[in-house]
Tab-separated table of C-alpha atoms and ligand atoms in Angstrom:
chain	number	residue	atom	x	y	z
A	275	MET	CA	12.875	80.251	60.003
A	276	GLU	CA	10.561	82.751	61.685
A	277	GLU	CA	8.326	81.719	64.628
A	278	GLY	CA	5.107	81.447	62.563
A	279	ALA	CA	6.745	79.172	59.996
A	280	LEU	CA	8.229	77.016	62.765
A	281	LEU	CA	4.790	76.643	64.318
A	282	ASP	CA	3.263	75.724	60.950
A	283	THR	CA	5.902	73.042	60.400
A	284	ALA	CA	5.439	71.602	63.873
A	285	THR	CA	1.659	71.627	63.425
A	286	THR	CA	2.056	69.594	60.252
A	287	TRP	CA	4.221	67.120	62.149
A	288	VAL	CA	1.483	66.781	64.792
A	289	GLU	CA	-1.073	66.065	62.066
A	290	GLN	CA	1.182	63.486	60.438
A	291	ALA	CA	2.175	61.690	63.641
A	292	ARG	CA	0.437	58.416	64.393
A	293	HIS	CA	1.821	58.536	67.882
A	294	VAL	CA	2.887	61.592	69.862
A	295	ALA	CA	4.908	61.348	73.092
A	296	VAL	CA	5.019	64.429	75.297
A	297	LEU	CA	7.562	65.019	78.054
A	298	THR	CA	6.698	67.846	80.430
A	299	GLY	CA	8.625	69.537	83.224
A	300	ALA	CA	8.157	72.237	85.820
A	301	GLY	CA	7.829	74.949	83.130
A	302	ILE	CA	4.386	73.758	82.014
A	303	SER	CA	3.070	74.581	85.476
A	304	ALA	CA	4.773	77.995	85.689
A	305	GLU	CA	1.713	79.755	84.245
A	306	SER	CA	-0.434	78.073	86.897
A	307	GLY	CA	1.652	79.936	89.466
A	308	VAL	CA	3.303	76.739	90.736
A	309	PRO	CA	6.652	77.735	92.197
A	310	THR	CA	9.755	75.773	91.283
A	311	PHE	CA	11.576	73.902	94.013
A	312	ARG	CA	13.738	76.906	94.754
A	313	GLU	CA	10.953	79.479	94.461
A	314	ALA	CA	8.832	77.587	96.997
A	315	GLN	CA	11.514	78.297	99.558
A	316	THR	CA	10.487	81.759	100.599
A	317	GLY	CA	10.034	83.236	104.081
A	318	TYR	CA	10.691	80.723	106.846
A	319	TRP	CA	11.746	78.068	104.330
A	320	ALA	CA	14.394	80.233	102.673
A	321	GLN	CA	16.929	79.333	105.378
A	322	PHE	CA	17.039	75.661	104.296
A	323	ARG	CA	18.885	74.172	101.335
A	324	PRO	CA	16.649	72.637	98.615
A	325	GLU	CA	18.805	69.504	98.675
A	326	ASP	CA	17.947	68.938	102.342
A	327	MET	CA	14.241	69.037	101.482
A	328	ALA	CA	14.522	66.494	98.675
A	329	THR	CA	16.664	63.624	99.913
A	330	GLU	CA	15.991	60.665	102.176
A	331	GLU	CA	18.902	61.744	104.378
A	332	GLY	CA	17.366	65.204	104.771
A	333	PHE	CA	14.017	63.679	105.734
A	334	ARG	CA	15.552	61.271	108.266
A	335	ALA	CA	17.562	64.119	109.813
A	336	HIS	CA	14.632	66.573	109.990
A	337	PRO	CA	11.368	64.709	109.372
A	338	ARG	CA	9.154	67.426	110.828
A	339	ARG	CA	10.729	70.222	108.824
A	340	VAL	CA	10.660	68.330	105.532
A	341	TRP	CA	7.097	67.033	106.084
A	342	ASP	CA	5.858	70.523	106.906
A	343	TRP	CA	7.531	71.912	103.781
A	344	TYR	CA	5.703	69.348	101.629
A	345	GLN	CA	2.453	70.227	103.398
A	346	HIS	CA	3.176	73.874	102.560
A	347	ARG	CA	3.727	72.956	98.880
A	348	ARG	CA	0.586	70.833	98.830
A	349	GLY	CA	-1.318	73.898	100.037
A	350	LEU	CA	0.149	76.067	97.244
A	351	LEU	CA	-0.782	73.441	94.669
A	352	ALA	CA	-4.312	72.988	95.960
A	353	ALA	CA	-4.844	76.707	95.334
A	354	SER	CA	-3.573	76.552	91.720
A	355	GLN	CA	-5.402	75.540	88.533
A	356	PRO	CA	-4.332	73.797	85.307
A	357	ASN	CA	-3.511	76.321	82.569
A	358	ALA	CA	-4.186	76.385	78.823
A	359	GLY	CA	-1.129	74.181	78.184
A	360	HIS	CA	-2.377	71.360	80.425
A	361	VAL	CA	-5.875	71.732	78.941
A	362	ALA	CA	-4.659	71.618	75.313
A	363	LEU	CA	-2.905	68.288	75.995
A	364	ALA	CA	-5.958	66.823	77.745
A	365	GLN	CA	-8.291	67.917	74.945
A	366	PHE	CA	-5.989	66.493	72.281
A	367	GLN	CA	-6.082	63.146	74.096
A	368	GLN	CA	-9.885	63.295	74.272
A	369	ARG	CA	-10.139	64.024	70.537
A	370	HIS	CA	-7.513	61.407	69.631
A	371	PRO	CA	-7.726	58.524	72.107
A	372	GLY	CA	-4.646	56.300	72.105
A	373	ARG	CA	-2.570	58.702	70.001
A	374	ILE	CA	-0.682	60.472	72.774
A	375	THR	CA	1.447	59.315	75.693
A	376	LEU	CA	1.948	61.991	78.326
A	377	ILE	CA	5.093	61.662	80.411
A	378	THR	CA	5.712	64.173	83.187
A	379	GLN	CA	8.473	64.983	85.630
A	380	ASN	CA	5.973	67.032	87.615
A	381	VAL	CA	4.504	65.836	90.860
A	382	ASP	CA	1.743	68.469	90.984
A	383	GLY	CA	-1.201	66.514	89.518
A	384	LEU	CA	-2.184	69.386	87.188
A	385	HIS	CA	-2.244	67.216	84.039
A	386	GLN	CA	-4.704	64.862	85.728
A	387	ARG	CA	-6.801	67.773	87.003
A	388	ALA	CA	-6.960	69.094	83.414
A	389	GLY	CA	-8.421	65.711	82.370
A	390	SER	CA	-5.417	63.782	81.045
A	391	THR	CA	-5.507	60.070	81.788
A	392	GLY	CA	-2.787	57.411	81.922
A	393	VAL	CA	-0.148	60.056	82.739
A	394	LEU	CA	3.291	58.511	83.307
A	395	CYS	CA	4.542	60.302	86.429
A	396	LEU	CA	8.295	59.726	86.466
A	397	HIS	CA	8.876	61.542	89.750
A	398	GLY	CA	5.825	60.449	91.712
A	399	ASP	CA	2.863	62.309	93.152
A	400	ILE	CA	3.193	64.955	95.847
A	401	PHE	CA	-0.303	64.205	97.171
A	402	ALA	CA	0.454	60.508	97.761
A	403	ASP	CA	1.999	59.260	101.001
A	404	ARG	CA	4.075	56.149	101.476
A	405	TRP	CA	6.034	54.512	104.269
A	406	LEU	CA	9.620	55.561	104.796
A	407	ASP	CA	10.773	52.060	105.789
A	408	THR	CA	9.484	48.766	104.411
A	409	PRO	CA	5.994	48.447	105.907
A	410	ARG	CA	5.314	45.673	108.429
A	411	ASN	CA	1.971	44.031	109.111
A	412	CYS	CA	1.141	46.782	111.578
A	413	CYS	CA	1.646	49.626	109.054
A	414	HIS	CA	-1.656	50.716	107.501
A	415	ILE	CA	-1.727	54.151	105.884
A	416	ASP	CA	-5.386	54.537	106.841
A	417	HIS	CA	-4.532	53.954	110.509
A	418	ALA	CA	-1.447	56.170	110.654
A	419	VAL	CA	-1.500	58.468	113.653
A	420	ALA	CA	-1.683	62.160	112.744
A	421	GLY	CA	1.602	63.977	113.211
A	422	HIS	CA	4.407	65.834	111.475
A	423	PRO	CA	4.800	63.381	109.763
A	424	PRO	CA	2.062	60.849	110.564
A	425	TYR	CA	3.427	57.550	111.909
A	426	CYS	CA	2.496	53.956	112.708
A	427	ASP	CA	1.643	53.826	116.418
A	428	ARG	CA	2.874	50.224	116.670
A	429	CYS	CA	6.359	50.417	115.157
A	430	GLY	CA	7.013	54.133	114.633
A	431	ASN	CA	7.422	53.880	110.848
A	432	LEU	CA	6.975	57.351	109.320
A	433	LEU	CA	4.906	58.421	106.329
A	434	ARG	CA	6.771	60.405	103.643
A	435	PRO	CA	5.639	62.160	100.473
A	436	GLY	CA	5.340	59.848	97.459
A	437	VAL	CA	7.824	61.756	95.312
A	438	VAL	CA	11.152	60.607	93.921
A	439	TRP	CA	13.940	62.331	95.829
A	440	PHE	CA	17.481	62.967	94.581
A	441	GLY	CA	19.443	59.726	94.533
A	442	GLU	CA	16.332	57.507	94.389
A	443	PRO	CA	15.412	55.271	91.456
A	444	LEU	CA	12.460	56.152	89.261
A	445	PRO	CA	9.446	53.825	89.379
A	446	TYR	CA	10.652	51.007	87.125
A	447	ALA	CA	7.474	50.173	85.209
A	448	THR	CA	6.686	53.856	84.623
A	449	LEU	CA	10.163	54.540	83.235
A	450	GLU	CA	9.922	51.428	81.039
A	451	ALA	CA	6.585	52.602	79.638
A	452	ALA	CA	8.008	56.072	78.984
A	453	GLN	CA	11.037	54.666	77.183
A	454	GLN	CA	8.795	52.432	75.094
A	455	ALA	CA	6.640	55.433	74.125
A	456	ALA	CA	9.817	57.321	73.165
A	457	ARG	CA	10.924	54.415	70.950
A	458	VAL	CA	7.633	54.071	69.065
A	459	CYS	CA	6.483	57.674	68.706
A	460	ASP	CA	6.729	59.638	65.460
A	461	LEU	CA	6.896	62.960	67.282
A	462	MET	CA	8.107	63.921	70.746
A	463	LEU	CA	7.210	67.263	72.297
A	464	VAL	CA	9.501	68.378	75.125
A	465	VAL	CA	7.655	71.055	77.087
A	466	GLY	CA	8.911	73.220	79.944
A	467	THR	CA	11.900	71.178	80.974
A	468	ALA	CA	15.484	72.346	81.246
A	469	GLY	CA	16.574	68.848	80.186
A	470	ALA	CA	19.139	68.527	82.946
A	471	VAL	CA	17.583	65.729	85.034
A	472	TYR	CA	18.227	62.166	83.858
A	473	PRO	CA	16.920	59.632	82.971
A	474	ALA	CA	13.900	61.809	82.026
A	475	ALA	CA	15.927	64.026	79.691
A	476	GLY	CA	17.292	60.922	77.923
A	477	LEU	CA	13.824	60.200	76.505
A	478	ALA	CA	14.293	62.888	73.850
A	479	ARG	CA	17.501	61.220	72.632
A	480	ILE	CA	15.795	57.798	72.567
A	481	ALA	CA	12.992	59.234	70.419
A	482	ARG	CA	15.387	61.004	68.058
A	483	ASP	CA	17.590	57.916	67.651
A	484	ALA	CA	14.491	55.840	66.866
A	485	GLY	CA	13.584	58.215	64.024
A	486	ALA	CA	11.016	60.504	65.634
A	487	ARG	CA	10.861	64.253	65.168
A	488	VAL	CA	11.607	66.154	68.365
A	489	VAL	CA	10.126	69.592	69.079
A	490	ILE	CA	10.900	71.706	72.146
A	491	VAL	CA	8.416	74.168	73.632
A	492	ASN	CA	10.271	76.516	75.964
A	493	PRO	CA	10.852	80.276	76.097
A	494	GLN	CA	14.516	79.663	76.982
A	495	PRO	CA	17.293	77.550	75.473
A	496	THR	CA	17.573	74.077	77.029
A	497	GLU	CA	20.166	71.357	77.290
A	498	LEU	CA	18.134	69.325	74.793
A	499	ASP	CA	18.138	71.904	71.985
A	500	ALA	CA	20.830	69.992	70.091
A	501	VAL	CA	18.656	66.856	70.130
A	502	ALA	CA	15.609	68.652	68.716
A	503	HIS	CA	14.606	69.332	65.114
A	504	GLU	CA	12.857	72.536	66.170
A	505	ALA	CA	12.452	74.762	69.214
A	506	LEU	CA	9.288	76.828	69.615
A	507	ARG	CA	10.302	79.770	71.810
A	508	GLY	CA	7.086	80.525	73.627
A	509	THR	CA	5.347	79.523	76.816
A	510	ALA	CA	3.400	76.290	77.156
A	511	ALA	CA	0.079	78.100	77.603
A	512	GLN	CA	0.694	80.110	74.401
A	513	VAL	CA	2.192	77.451	72.161
A	514	LEU	CA	0.352	74.211	73.021
A	515	PRO	CA	-3.179	75.456	72.224
A	516	ALA	CA	-1.902	76.762	68.857
A	517	LEU	CA	0.042	73.592	68.133
A	518	LEU	CA	-2.622	71.069	69.142
A	519	SER	CA	-5.882	72.794	68.285
A	520	GLU	CA	-8.317	71.253	65.795
A	521	ALA	CA	-8.260	74.410	63.692
A	522	HIS	CA	-5.090	73.367	61.894
B	176	NAD	P1	13.431	73.047	85.650
B	176	NAD	O1	12.984	73.912	86.796
B	176	NAD	O2	14.823	72.561	85.654
B	176	NAD	O3	13.227	73.826	84.268
B	176	NAD	C1	12.036	74.480	83.978
B	176	NAD	C2	12.048	74.814	82.496
B	176	NAD	O4	10.795	75.379	82.171
B	176	NAD	C3	13.131	75.828	82.077
B	176	NAD	O5	13.787	75.331	80.931
B	176	NAD	C4	12.314	77.082	81.744
B	176	NAD	O6	12.911	77.855	80.699
B	176	NAD	C5	11.012	76.483	81.308
B	176	NAD	N1	9.857	77.354	81.437
B	176	NAD	C6	9.630	78.344	82.336
B	176	NAD	N2	8.424	78.885	82.149
B	176	NAD	C7	7.852	78.209	81.116
B	176	NAD	C8	6.594	78.294	80.456
B	176	NAD	N3	5.661	79.190	80.845
B	176	NAD	N4	6.352	77.448	79.430
B	176	NAD	C9	7.270	76.538	79.037
B	176	NAD	N5	8.486	76.414	79.630
B	176	NAD	C10	8.766	77.239	80.657
B	176	NAD	O7	12.356	71.909	85.569
B	176	NAD	P2	12.471	70.380	85.176
B	176	NAD	O8	13.264	70.260	83.930
B	176	NAD	O9	11.087	69.865	85.218
B	176	NAD	O10	13.347	69.703	86.338
B	176	NAD	C11	13.189	70.061	87.672
B	176	NAD	C12	12.862	68.898	88.621
B	176	NAD	O11	12.095	69.407	89.720
B	176	NAD	C13	12.019	67.822	88.026
B	176	NAD	O12	12.603	66.631	88.385
B	176	NAD	C14	10.636	67.932	88.670
B	176	NAD	O13	10.202	66.662	89.102
B	176	NAD	C15	10.818	68.781	89.877
B	176	NAD	N6	9.801	69.861	90.046
B	176	NAD	C16	8.463	69.628	89.813
B	176	NAD	C17	7.556	70.662	89.941
B	176	NAD	C18	6.082	70.426	89.684
B	176	NAD	O14	5.610	69.321	89.884
B	176	NAD	N7	5.342	71.441	89.218
B	176	NAD	C19	7.975	71.941	90.293
B	176	NAD	C20	9.342	72.110	90.542
B	176	NAD	C21	10.249	71.081	90.399
């Protein structure tokens, strides 16, 4: 089928769906200029391995370096804006309250800044801080002493970015809610994710097995192509406004 016909079919599926689940990954933020993990490691940061910046072991070994890298990424994100893909999802939710569940692997907050609410953030929030070790009575985030990273001046507990690092479990209730949305949806859109990171990528299979249609939006082939009924080979900012607009 040619691209236009594929889009028409997918648009019909959107119209027919009582419930739409959307899984997004780093690709939806590419057109906002948000660098991927690897791309953010330019200049001074290029000498460090990405794995060492995204594990608890890496943070414990080099807390200053890893904290400063997250501060650097927070700065890049603060300077970026949601793109037409984020906006199309937020506007669809505003026009159709309760009809869409947005699940993201991104930690960048761009869906929320575009106006989406109730976003299920599987991998946390880069702008949130939390304690590295189980907090004691003395640990209050508001009272943490400034530093690289900030710390509790009573016990020395360190603050760390509130993202899910490699080897860490996903937030249980958030994953449960995402799996439930995958089970009950009629249509799942998989946008801008390579489909290589589990359990997030498994949501597409859950949806398919439960009888939903699965549509991929990605300019490149992905590891989930075999699970999908259709793949729309365009960028998120091109395809989502066309797919979700009221005009259809
Ligand atoms: P990934 O980097 O593995 O894959 C990105 C995918 O996006 C690729 O399939 C690519 O073809 C596609 N893509 C590129 N440009 C696109 C566009 N304009 N429109 C649509 N698709 C496009 O990303 P992932 O699958 O999300 O997994 C990487 C992990 O890294 C995730 O766990 C995520 O939490 C984390 N991460 C998050 C951010 C962020 O928050 N913005 C950025 C980098 C990495």
